[in-house]
Amino acid sequence: MFWEEEDDKTLPFTSPDTVFDVLFSMRCKSLPIDHAWALSHQIQKHLPWIADEKCAGIHQIHVAESNNGWQRPNTDNALLFPSKRTKLILRIPSDRYTDVQGLVGKTIDIDGHTIDIGNFKKKSLSNSGVIFARHMIFDETQSEDDFLAVIASEIKAKTSTKIKKMLCGKRHTIKTPKGIQNTIHLMIADLDDQTSLIIQQQGLGLNRELGCGLFLPHKSIKTLKPTE
């Protein structure tokens, strides 16, 4: 675990829109939890460039959890039930913005579950001092400490920043034709503006076409205490 206490940072900053997310409206009654490969495969039929774009990625479709109602199932063969508010989200460089128009009006098949894709809008990245990725490719032969050391080295190489706070979370698997990919949740804290944005723009690790290594802003970490 990396966790060195330091004063909180304020982040009055406007993100440059060189890389951003595009949010598509969608209609979908149900969807397998493990849908990353099928979604990627279908998206690439219409946007064949996306896997080769350094800063592009395909977010896995996420359905909000509620302590008073639906809880995300923890079995890979269970289903998600997207609401009307659920979005299909791609991360793209700005010069590809008009190219994603090719998805509008398309219906894609995710293992027998259809998604009707509607219009889209841009969402700028945030300079949040705390960011997280729901999925990072994780070698099960590694310890979490070794994994964090590799990530810290990658961040250092990309940003010249020494990372002081990172936490691993839940583990998941992604089934692909080439075998199972193991993933782990990763949160990174105490970031300055530039480092936060570079990590979000460039991603970390592998398989961003499967939704891995794509970072999102985290609301707050002030009440979170590391465990022994």
CSV table of C-alpha atoms in Angstrom, one decimal:
chain,number,residue,atom,x,y,z
A,1,MET,CA,0.0,0.0,0.0
A,2,PHE,CA,1.1,3.6,-0.8
A,3,TRP,CA,-0.2,6.1,1.8
A,4,GLU,CA,1.8,9.1,2.9
A,5,GLU,CA,-0.3,11.8,4.5
A,6,GLU,CA,0.0,15.3,3.1
A,7,ASP,CA,-2.1,18.5,3.1
A,8,ASP,CA,-5.3,18.5,1.0
A,9,LYS,CA,-5.0,20.3,-2.4
A,10,THR,CA,-7.5,22.6,-4.0
A,11,LEU,CA,-7.9,22.3,-7.7
A,12,PRO,CA,-9.3,25.5,-9.4
A,13,PHE,CA,-8.6,24.4,-12.9
A,14,THR,CA,-10.2,24.0,-16.4
A,15,SER,CA,-9.4,20.8,-18.3
A,16,PRO,CA,-8.0,21.2,-21.8
A,17,ASP,CA,-10.3,19.2,-24.1
A,18,THR,CA,-7.6,17.2,-26.0
A,19,VAL,CA,-9.2,14.0,-24.6
A,20,PHE,CA,-12.7,13.6,-23.3
A,21,ASP,CA,-15.6,11.2,-22.8
A,22,VAL,CA,-18.6,11.0,-25.2
A,23,LEU,CA,-21.8,9.8,-23.6
A,24,PHE,CA,-24.4,8.1,-25.8
A,25,SER,CA,-28.0,7.6,-24.9
A,26,MET,CA,-29.0,4.0,-25.1
A,27,ARG,CA,-31.9,1.6,-24.8
A,28,CYS,CA,-31.2,-1.8,-23.4
A,29,LYS,CA,-33.4,-4.0,-21.3
A,30,SER,CA,-30.6,-6.2,-19.9
A,31,LEU,CA,-27.0,-6.9,-20.3
A,32,PRO,CA,-24.5,-9.5,-19.0
A,33,ILE,CA,-22.2,-8.3,-16.3
A,34,ASP,CA,-19.2,-9.7,-18.2
A,35,HIS,CA,-19.9,-7.8,-21.4
A,36,ALA,CA,-16.5,-6.0,-22.0
A,37,TRP,CA,-15.3,-8.1,-24.9
A,38,ALA,CA,-18.6,-8.4,-26.7
A,39,LEU,CA,-19.1,-4.6,-26.4
A,40,SER,CA,-15.6,-3.9,-27.7
A,41,HIS,CA,-16.1,-6.3,-30.6
A,42,GLN,CA,-19.4,-4.6,-31.6
A,43,ILE,CA,-18.1,-1.1,-31.2
A,44,GLN,CA,-15.1,-1.8,-33.3
A,45,LYS,CA,-17.3,-3.0,-36.2
A,46,HIS,CA,-18.5,0.6,-36.5
A,47,LEU,CA,-15.4,2.4,-35.2
A,48,PRO,CA,-12.5,0.2,-36.3
A,49,TRP,CA,-9.9,2.9,-35.3
A,50,ILE,CA,-10.7,2.9,-31.6
A,51,ALA,CA,-8.4,0.1,-30.5
A,52,ASP,CA,-5.4,1.7,-32.2
A,53,GLU,CA,-5.9,5.2,-30.9
A,54,LYS,CA,-3.5,5.7,-28.0
A,55,CYS,CA,-5.8,7.7,-25.9
A,56,ALA,CA,-9.1,6.0,-26.8
A,57,GLY,CA,-11.0,3.5,-24.7
A,58,ILE,CA,-14.5,1.9,-24.2
A,59,HIS,CA,-15.9,2.1,-20.8
A,60,GLN,CA,-17.8,-0.9,-19.5
A,61,ILE,CA,-21.4,-0.1,-19.0
A,62,HIS,CA,-22.0,0.6,-15.4
A,63,VAL,CA,-25.3,0.5,-13.5
A,64,ALA,CA,-25.6,2.4,-10.3
A,65,GLU,CA,-26.0,0.5,-7.0
A,66,SER,CA,-28.2,1.5,-4.2
A,67,ASN,CA,-28.1,0.6,-0.5
A,68,ASN,CA,-31.9,0.8,-0.5
A,69,GLY,CA,-32.6,-1.2,-3.5
A,70,TRP,CA,-30.8,-3.0,-6.3
A,71,GLN,CA,-27.3,-4.3,-5.6
A,72,ARG,CA,-24.8,-5.2,-8.4
A,73,PRO,CA,-24.7,-9.0,-8.6
A,74,ASN,CA,-21.3,-10.6,-7.9
A,75,THR,CA,-21.6,-13.5,-10.3
A,76,ASP,CA,-20.3,-13.2,-13.9
A,77,ASN,CA,-23.4,-14.9,-15.4
A,78,ALA,CA,-25.9,-12.5,-13.8
A,79,LEU,CA,-27.5,-9.6,-15.6
A,80,LEU,CA,-27.4,-5.8,-15.4
A,81,PHE,CA,-30.6,-3.9,-16.0
A,82,PRO,CA,-29.7,-0.5,-17.4
A,83,SER,CA,-32.1,2.4,-16.8
A,84,LYS,CA,-33.1,5.2,-19.2
A,85,ARG,CA,-30.2,7.3,-17.7
A,86,THR,CA,-27.5,4.7,-18.3
A,87,LYS,CA,-25.0,5.8,-20.9
A,88,LEU,CA,-22.6,4.1,-23.3
A,89,ILE,CA,-19.3,6.0,-22.8
A,90,LEU,CA,-16.2,6.2,-25.0
A,91,ARG,CA,-13.0,8.0,-24.2
A,92,ILE,CA,-11.6,9.6,-27.3
A,93,PRO,CA,-9.1,12.2,-28.5
A,94,SER,CA,-10.7,15.5,-29.7
A,95,ASP,CA,-9.8,14.9,-33.4
A,96,ARG,CA,-12.1,11.8,-33.4
A,97,TYR,CA,-15.2,13.6,-32.1
A,98,THR,CA,-17.0,13.7,-35.4
A,99,ASP,CA,-16.0,10.1,-36.2
A,100,VAL,CA,-18.1,8.7,-33.4
A,101,GLN,CA,-21.2,9.8,-35.2
A,102,GLY,CA,-21.0,6.4,-36.9
A,103,LEU,CA,-22.5,4.8,-33.8
A,104,VAL,CA,-25.7,6.9,-33.7
A,105,GLY,CA,-28.8,5.0,-34.7
A,106,LYS,CA,-27.0,1.6,-34.6
A,107,THR,CA,-28.2,-1.5,-32.8
A,108,ILE,CA,-25.5,-3.8,-31.4
A,109,ASP,CA,-25.8,-7.3,-30.1
A,110,ILE,CA,-24.1,-8.2,-26.8
A,111,ASP,CA,-24.4,-12.0,-26.4
A,112,GLY,CA,-28.1,-11.9,-27.3
A,113,HIS,CA,-28.9,-8.6,-25.6
A,114,THR,CA,-29.5,-5.6,-27.9
A,115,ILE,CA,-28.4,-2.0,-27.3
A,116,ASP,CA,-30.0,0.7,-29.4
A,117,ILE,CA,-27.6,3.7,-29.5
A,118,GLY,CA,-28.8,7.2,-29.6
A,119,ASN,CA,-27.3,10.7,-29.8
A,120,PHE,CA,-24.2,11.7,-27.8
A,121,LYS,CA,-22.7,14.6,-26.0
A,122,LYS,CA,-19.2,15.5,-24.8
A,123,LYS,CA,-18.1,15.4,-21.2
A,124,SER,CA,-14.8,17.0,-20.2
A,125,LEU,CA,-12.3,15.2,-17.9
A,126,SER,CA,-12.0,16.5,-14.4
A,127,ASN,CA,-8.8,17.5,-12.6
A,128,SER,CA,-9.9,15.6,-9.5
A,129,GLY,CA,-7.2,15.0,-6.9
A,130,VAL,CA,-8.6,11.5,-6.4
A,131,ILE,CA,-9.3,9.2,-9.4
A,132,PHE,CA,-10.1,5.5,-9.8
A,133,ALA,CA,-10.3,2.8,-12.4
A,134,ARG,CA,-12.9,0.1,-12.0
A,135,HIS,CA,-10.7,-2.4,-13.9
A,136,MET,CA,-6.9,-2.7,-14.2
A,137,ILE,CA,-5.3,-5.7,-15.8
A,138,PHE,CA,-3.8,-7.7,-12.9
A,139,ASP,CA,-1.4,-10.6,-13.0
A,140,GLU,CA,-2.7,-13.1,-10.3
A,141,THR,CA,0.9,-14.2,-9.8
A,142,GLN,CA,1.8,-10.8,-8.5
A,143,SER,CA,1.2,-9.4,-5.0
A,144,GLU,CA,-0.8,-6.2,-4.7
A,145,ASP,CA,2.3,-4.4,-3.5
A,146,ASP,CA,4.2,-5.5,-6.6
A,147,PHE,CA,1.3,-4.4,-8.8
A,148,LEU,CA,1.3,-1.0,-7.2
A,149,ALA,CA,5.0,-0.7,-7.6
A,150,VAL,CA,4.6,-1.3,-11.4
A,151,ILE,CA,1.8,1.2,-11.6
A,152,ALA,CA,3.9,3.8,-9.6
A,153,SER,CA,6.7,3.3,-12.1
A,154,GLU,CA,4.4,3.8,-15.1
A,155,ILE,CA,3.0,7.0,-13.6
A,156,LYS,CA,6.5,8.2,-12.9
A,157,ALA,CA,7.6,7.6,-16.5
A,158,LYS,CA,4.5,9.4,-17.9
A,159,THR,CA,4.2,12.3,-15.5
A,160,SER,CA,7.6,12.6,-13.5
A,161,THR,CA,5.4,12.4,-10.4
A,162,LYS,CA,6.1,10.2,-7.4
A,163,ILE,CA,2.7,8.7,-6.4
A,164,LYS,CA,2.2,8.6,-2.6
A,165,LYS,CA,-1.4,7.2,-2.2
A,166,MET,CA,-2.9,4.2,-4.0
A,167,LEU,CA,-5.4,1.5,-3.0
A,168,CYS,CA,-6.5,-1.7,-4.6
A,169,GLY,CA,-10.1,-2.8,-4.4
A,170,LYS,CA,-12.4,-5.5,-5.8
A,171,ARG,CA,-11.2,-8.1,-8.3
A,172,HIS,CA,-13.1,-9.2,-11.4
A,173,THR,CA,-12.6,-11.3,-14.5
A,174,ILE,CA,-13.2,-10.5,-18.2
A,175,LYS,CA,-13.7,-13.4,-20.6
A,176,THR,CA,-12.1,-13.0,-24.0
A,177,PRO,CA,-11.5,-15.5,-26.9
A,178,LYS,CA,-7.8,-15.5,-25.9
A,179,GLY,CA,-8.6,-16.4,-22.3
A,180,ILE,CA,-9.6,-14.8,-19.0
A,181,GLN,CA,-8.2,-11.4,-18.1
A,182,ASN,CA,-8.0,-10.7,-14.3
A,183,THR,CA,-8.7,-7.2,-13.2
A,184,ILE,CA,-8.6,-5.1,-10.0
A,185,HIS,CA,-10.1,-1.8,-8.9
A,186,LEU,CA,-7.5,0.9,-8.4
A,187,MET,CA,-7.8,4.3,-6.7
A,188,ILE,CA,-5.0,7.0,-6.8
A,189,ALA,CA,-5.1,9.9,-4.4
A,190,ASP,CA,-3.4,13.2,-3.7
A,191,LEU,CA,-2.8,14.2,-7.3
A,192,ASP,CA,-2.0,17.6,-8.7
A,193,ASP,CA,-3.9,19.0,-11.7
A,194,GLN,CA,-1.5,18.0,-14.4
A,195,THR,CA,-0.8,14.5,-13.1
A,196,SER,CA,-4.5,13.7,-12.7
A,197,LEU,CA,-5.3,14.8,-16.2
A,198,ILE,CA,-2.4,13.0,-17.8
A,199,ILE,CA,-3.4,9.7,-16.2
A,200,GLN,CA,-7.0,10.2,-17.3
A,201,GLN,CA,-6.0,11.2,-20.8
A,202,GLN,CA,-3.4,8.5,-21.4
A,203,GLY,CA,-4.7,5.7,-19.1
A,204,LEU,CA,-2.6,3.1,-17.4
A,205,GLY,CA,-1.9,-0.5,-18.1
A,206,LEU,CA,-3.4,-2.5,-21.0
A,207,ASN,CA,-6.7,-3.2,-22.7
A,208,ARG,CA,-8.5,0.1,-22.7
A,209,GLU,CA,-10.7,-1.3,-25.5
A,210,LEU,CA,-12.1,-3.6,-22.7
A,211,GLY,CA,-12.6,-0.7,-20.3
A,212,CYS,CA,-9.3,-1.3,-18.4
A,213,GLY,CA,-7.0,1.5,-17.2
A,214,LEU,CA,-9.6,4.2,-17.7
A,215,PHE,CA,-9.8,6.6,-14.8
A,216,LEU,CA,-12.7,8.6,-13.4
A,217,PRO,CA,-12.9,11.3,-10.7
A,218,HIS,CA,-13.7,10.1,-7.2
A,219,LYS,CA,-15.9,12.4,-5.1
A,220,SER,CA,-14.0,12.3,-1.8
A,221,ILE,CA,-11.5,10.3,0.1
A,222,LYS,CA,-11.3,12.4,3.3
A,223,THR,CA,-13.2,9.9,5.4
A,224,LEU,CA,-11.4,6.8,4.0
A,225,LYS,CA,-8.8,5.2,6.3
A,226,PRO,CA,-6.3,2.6,5.1
A,227,THR,CA,-6.6,-0.8,6.8
A,228,GLU,CA,-3.6,-2.7,8.2
